[in-house]
Coordinates of N, CA and C and ligand atoms in Angstrom, one line a residue:
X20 N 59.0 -140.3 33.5 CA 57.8 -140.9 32.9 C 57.4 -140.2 31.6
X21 N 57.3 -140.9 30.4 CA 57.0 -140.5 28.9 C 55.9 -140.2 29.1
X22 N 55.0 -140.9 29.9 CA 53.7 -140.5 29.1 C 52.2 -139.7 30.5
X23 N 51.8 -139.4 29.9 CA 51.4 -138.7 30.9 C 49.2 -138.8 31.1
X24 N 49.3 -138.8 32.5 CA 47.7 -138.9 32.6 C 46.6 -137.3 32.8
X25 N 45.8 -137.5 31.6 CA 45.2 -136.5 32.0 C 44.0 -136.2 32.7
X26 N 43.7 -137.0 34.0 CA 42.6 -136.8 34.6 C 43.1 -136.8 35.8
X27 N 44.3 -136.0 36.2 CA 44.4 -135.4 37.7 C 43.6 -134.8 38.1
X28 N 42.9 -133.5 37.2 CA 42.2 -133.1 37.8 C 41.4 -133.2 38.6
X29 N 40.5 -134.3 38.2 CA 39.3 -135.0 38.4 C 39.4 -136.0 40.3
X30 N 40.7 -136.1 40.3 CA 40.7 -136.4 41.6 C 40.4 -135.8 42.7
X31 N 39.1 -136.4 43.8 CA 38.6 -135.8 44.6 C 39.2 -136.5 45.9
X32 N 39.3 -137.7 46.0 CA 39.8 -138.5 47.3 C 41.7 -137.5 47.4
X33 N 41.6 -136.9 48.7 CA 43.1 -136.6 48.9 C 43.5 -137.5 50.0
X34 N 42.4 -137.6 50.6 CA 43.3 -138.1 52.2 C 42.2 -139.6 52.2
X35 N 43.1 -140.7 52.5 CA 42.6 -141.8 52.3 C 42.0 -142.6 53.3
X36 N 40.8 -143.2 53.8 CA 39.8 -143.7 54.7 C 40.6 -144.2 55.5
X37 N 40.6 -144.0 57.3 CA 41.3 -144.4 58.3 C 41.4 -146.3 58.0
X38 N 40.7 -146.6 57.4 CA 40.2 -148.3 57.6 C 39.1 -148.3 56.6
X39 N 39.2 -149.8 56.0 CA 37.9 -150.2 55.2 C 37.5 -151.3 55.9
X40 N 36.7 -151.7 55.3 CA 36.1 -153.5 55.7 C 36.3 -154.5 54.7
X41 N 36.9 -154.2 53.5 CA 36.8 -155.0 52.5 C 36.7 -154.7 50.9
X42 N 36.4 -154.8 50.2 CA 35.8 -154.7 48.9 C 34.4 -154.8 49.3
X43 N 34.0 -153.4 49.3 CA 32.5 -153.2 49.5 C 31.3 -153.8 48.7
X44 N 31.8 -154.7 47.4 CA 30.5 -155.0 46.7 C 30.8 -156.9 46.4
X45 N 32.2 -157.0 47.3 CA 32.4 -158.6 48.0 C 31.7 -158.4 48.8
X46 N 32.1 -157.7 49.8 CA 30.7 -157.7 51.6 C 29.5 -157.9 51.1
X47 N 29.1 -156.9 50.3 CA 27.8 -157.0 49.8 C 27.3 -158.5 49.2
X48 N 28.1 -158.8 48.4 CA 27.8 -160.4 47.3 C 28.5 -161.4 47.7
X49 N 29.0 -161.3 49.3 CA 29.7 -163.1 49.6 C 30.7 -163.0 49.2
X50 N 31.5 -162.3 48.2 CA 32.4 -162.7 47.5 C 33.7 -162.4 47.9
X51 N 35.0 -163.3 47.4 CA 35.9 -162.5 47.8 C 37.4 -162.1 47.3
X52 N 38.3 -161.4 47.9 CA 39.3 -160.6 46.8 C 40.3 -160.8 47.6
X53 N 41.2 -160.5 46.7 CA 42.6 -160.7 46.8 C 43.5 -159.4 47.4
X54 N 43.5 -158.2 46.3 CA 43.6 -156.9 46.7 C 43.3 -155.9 46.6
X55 N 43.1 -154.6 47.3 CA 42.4 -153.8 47.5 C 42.4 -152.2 46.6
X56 N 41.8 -151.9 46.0 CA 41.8 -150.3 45.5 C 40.9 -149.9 45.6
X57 N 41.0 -148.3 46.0 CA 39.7 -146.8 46.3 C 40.1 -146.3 44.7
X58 N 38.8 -146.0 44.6 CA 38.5 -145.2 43.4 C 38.9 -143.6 43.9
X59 N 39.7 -142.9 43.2 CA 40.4 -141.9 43.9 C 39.0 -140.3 43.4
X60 N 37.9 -140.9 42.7 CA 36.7 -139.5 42.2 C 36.0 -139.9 43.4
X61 N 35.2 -140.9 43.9 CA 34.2 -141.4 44.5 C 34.4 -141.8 45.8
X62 N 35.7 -142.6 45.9 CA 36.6 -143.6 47.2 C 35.7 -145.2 47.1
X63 N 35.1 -145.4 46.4 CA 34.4 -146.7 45.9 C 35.2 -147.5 46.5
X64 N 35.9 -148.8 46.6 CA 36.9 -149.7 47.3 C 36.2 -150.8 46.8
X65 N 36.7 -151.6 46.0 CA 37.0 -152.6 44.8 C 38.2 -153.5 45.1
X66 N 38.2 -154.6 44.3 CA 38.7 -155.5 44.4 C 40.0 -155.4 43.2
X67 N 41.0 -156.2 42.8 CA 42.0 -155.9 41.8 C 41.4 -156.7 40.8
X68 N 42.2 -157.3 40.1 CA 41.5 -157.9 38.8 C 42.5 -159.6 39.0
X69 N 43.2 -159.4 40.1 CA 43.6 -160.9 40.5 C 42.6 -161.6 41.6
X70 N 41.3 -160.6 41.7 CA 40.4 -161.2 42.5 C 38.9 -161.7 41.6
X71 N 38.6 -162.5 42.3 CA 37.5 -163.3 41.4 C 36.5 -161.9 40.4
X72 N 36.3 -161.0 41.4 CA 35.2 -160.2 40.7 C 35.1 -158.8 40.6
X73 N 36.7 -158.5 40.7 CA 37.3 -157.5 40.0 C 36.6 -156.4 39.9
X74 N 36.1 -156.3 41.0 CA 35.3 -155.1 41.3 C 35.8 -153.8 41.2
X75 N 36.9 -153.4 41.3 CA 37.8 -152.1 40.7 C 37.5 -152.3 39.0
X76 N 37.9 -153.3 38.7 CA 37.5 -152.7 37.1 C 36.6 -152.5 36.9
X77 N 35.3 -152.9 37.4 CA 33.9 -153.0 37.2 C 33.3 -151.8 37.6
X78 N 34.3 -151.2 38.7 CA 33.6 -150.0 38.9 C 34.2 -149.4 38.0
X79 N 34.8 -149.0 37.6 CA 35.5 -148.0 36.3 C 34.3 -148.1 35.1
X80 N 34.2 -149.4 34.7 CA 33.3 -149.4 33.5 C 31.8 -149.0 33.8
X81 N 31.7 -149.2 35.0 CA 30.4 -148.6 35.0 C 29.7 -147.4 35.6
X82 N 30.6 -146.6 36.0 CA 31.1 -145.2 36.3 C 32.0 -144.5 35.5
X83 N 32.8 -144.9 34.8 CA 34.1 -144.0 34.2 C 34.5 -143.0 35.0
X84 N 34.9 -143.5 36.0 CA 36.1 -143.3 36.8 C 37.2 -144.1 36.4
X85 N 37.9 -142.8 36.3 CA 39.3 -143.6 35.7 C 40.7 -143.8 36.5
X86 N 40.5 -143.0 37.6 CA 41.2 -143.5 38.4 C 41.5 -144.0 39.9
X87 N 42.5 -145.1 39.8 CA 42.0 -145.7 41.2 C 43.4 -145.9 41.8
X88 N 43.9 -146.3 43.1 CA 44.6 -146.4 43.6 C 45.0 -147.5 45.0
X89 N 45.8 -147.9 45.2 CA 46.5 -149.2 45.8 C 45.8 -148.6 47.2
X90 N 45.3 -149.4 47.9 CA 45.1 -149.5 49.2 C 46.2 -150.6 49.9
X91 N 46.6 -151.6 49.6 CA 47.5 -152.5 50.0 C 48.6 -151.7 51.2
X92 N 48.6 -151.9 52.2 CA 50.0 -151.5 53.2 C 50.9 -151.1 52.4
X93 N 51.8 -150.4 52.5 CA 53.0 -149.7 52.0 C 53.2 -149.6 50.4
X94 N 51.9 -149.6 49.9 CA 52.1 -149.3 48.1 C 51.5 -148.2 48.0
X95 N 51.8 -147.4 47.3 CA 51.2 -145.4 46.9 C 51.3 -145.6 45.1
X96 N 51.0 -146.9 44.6 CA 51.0 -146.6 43.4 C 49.3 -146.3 42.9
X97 N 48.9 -145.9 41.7 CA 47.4 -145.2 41.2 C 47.8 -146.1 39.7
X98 N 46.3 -146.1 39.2 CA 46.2 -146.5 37.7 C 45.2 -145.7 36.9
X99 N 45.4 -145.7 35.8 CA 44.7 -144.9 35.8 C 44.3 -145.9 33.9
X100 N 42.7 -146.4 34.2 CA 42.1 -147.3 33.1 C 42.2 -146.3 32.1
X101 N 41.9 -145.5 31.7 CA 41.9 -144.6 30.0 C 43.2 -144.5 29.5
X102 N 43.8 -144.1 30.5 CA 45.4 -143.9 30.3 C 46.3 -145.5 29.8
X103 N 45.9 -146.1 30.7 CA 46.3 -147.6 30.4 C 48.0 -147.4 31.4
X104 N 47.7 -146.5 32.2 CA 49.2 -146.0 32.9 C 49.1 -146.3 34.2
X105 N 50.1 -146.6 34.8 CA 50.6 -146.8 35.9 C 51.3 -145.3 36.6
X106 N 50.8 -144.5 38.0 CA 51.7 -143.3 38.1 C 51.4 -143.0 39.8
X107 N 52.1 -142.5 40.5 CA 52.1 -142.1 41.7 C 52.1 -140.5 42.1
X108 N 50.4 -140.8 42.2 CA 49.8 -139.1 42.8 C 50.1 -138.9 43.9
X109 N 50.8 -137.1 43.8 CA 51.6 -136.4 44.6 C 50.1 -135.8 45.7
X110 N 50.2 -135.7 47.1 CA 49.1 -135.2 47.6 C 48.1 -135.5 48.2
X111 N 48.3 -136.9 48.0 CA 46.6 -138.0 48.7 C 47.8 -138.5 50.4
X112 N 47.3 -138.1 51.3 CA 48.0 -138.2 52.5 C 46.8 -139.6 53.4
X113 N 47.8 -139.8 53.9 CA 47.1 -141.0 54.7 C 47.3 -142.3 54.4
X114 N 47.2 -143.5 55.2 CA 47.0 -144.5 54.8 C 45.8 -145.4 55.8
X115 N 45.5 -146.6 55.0 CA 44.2 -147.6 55.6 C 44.5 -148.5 55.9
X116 N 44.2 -149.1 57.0 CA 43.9 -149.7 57.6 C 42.8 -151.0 56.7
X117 N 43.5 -152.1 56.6 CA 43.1 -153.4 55.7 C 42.6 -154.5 56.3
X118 N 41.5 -155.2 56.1 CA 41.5 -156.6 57.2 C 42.3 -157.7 56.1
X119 N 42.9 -158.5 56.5 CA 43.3 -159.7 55.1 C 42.7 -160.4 54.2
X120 N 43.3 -160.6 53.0 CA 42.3 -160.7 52.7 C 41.6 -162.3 52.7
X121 N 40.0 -162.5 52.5 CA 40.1 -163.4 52.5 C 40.2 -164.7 51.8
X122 N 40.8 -164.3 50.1 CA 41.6 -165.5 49.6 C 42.6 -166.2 50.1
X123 N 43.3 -165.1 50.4 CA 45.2 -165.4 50.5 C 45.2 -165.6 52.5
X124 N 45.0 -166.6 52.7 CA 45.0 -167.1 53.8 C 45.8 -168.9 53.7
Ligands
LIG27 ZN1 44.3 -140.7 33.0
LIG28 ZN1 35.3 -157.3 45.1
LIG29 ZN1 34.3 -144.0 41.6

């Protein structure tokens, strides 16, 4: 990888939630999503940006948290919005537990 992210630091989530419920601010507003990401400073849980209300990106902009990461079954990829990069943090152990979602039914 050329290019490099500089807000590893800033990562507080290492070990990732046994289970979610959802996109926490779908549950909240009815709404609903497609796929899942935790904000890896906060653990926020957002929606992707192929879901109606892209609640991961929204939390970024309105937090600047910049980085977030795949909850989806068997993906360990992270993004990271400032960077505009795609990279897989060494160190965050665990995985979650998803209900499906409920677009893609
Ligand atoms: Zn970065
Ligand atoms: Zn959402
Ligand atoms: Zn956050």
């Amino acid at each position: 990888m050329s290019q490099e992210c500089s807000h590893l630091g800033q990562v507080e989530v290492t070990r990732l939630p046994e289970s979610v419920d959802g996109c926490e601010d779908c549950l909240r507003e009815g709404t609903g999503w497609v796929h899942l990401r935790i904000c890896l400073l906060c653990g926020h849980v957002g929606c992707c940006d192929s879901s109606p209300e892209r609640h991961a990106t929204r939390h970024f902009k309105q937090s600047g948290h910049p980085l977030i990461r795949s909850i989806e079954p068997g993906e360990e990829w992270s993004w990271c919005y400032v960077d505009d990069l795609a990279l897989v943090i060494d160190g965050i152990e665990g995985e979650t537990r998803i209900p499906p979602s409920p677009l893609l039914n």
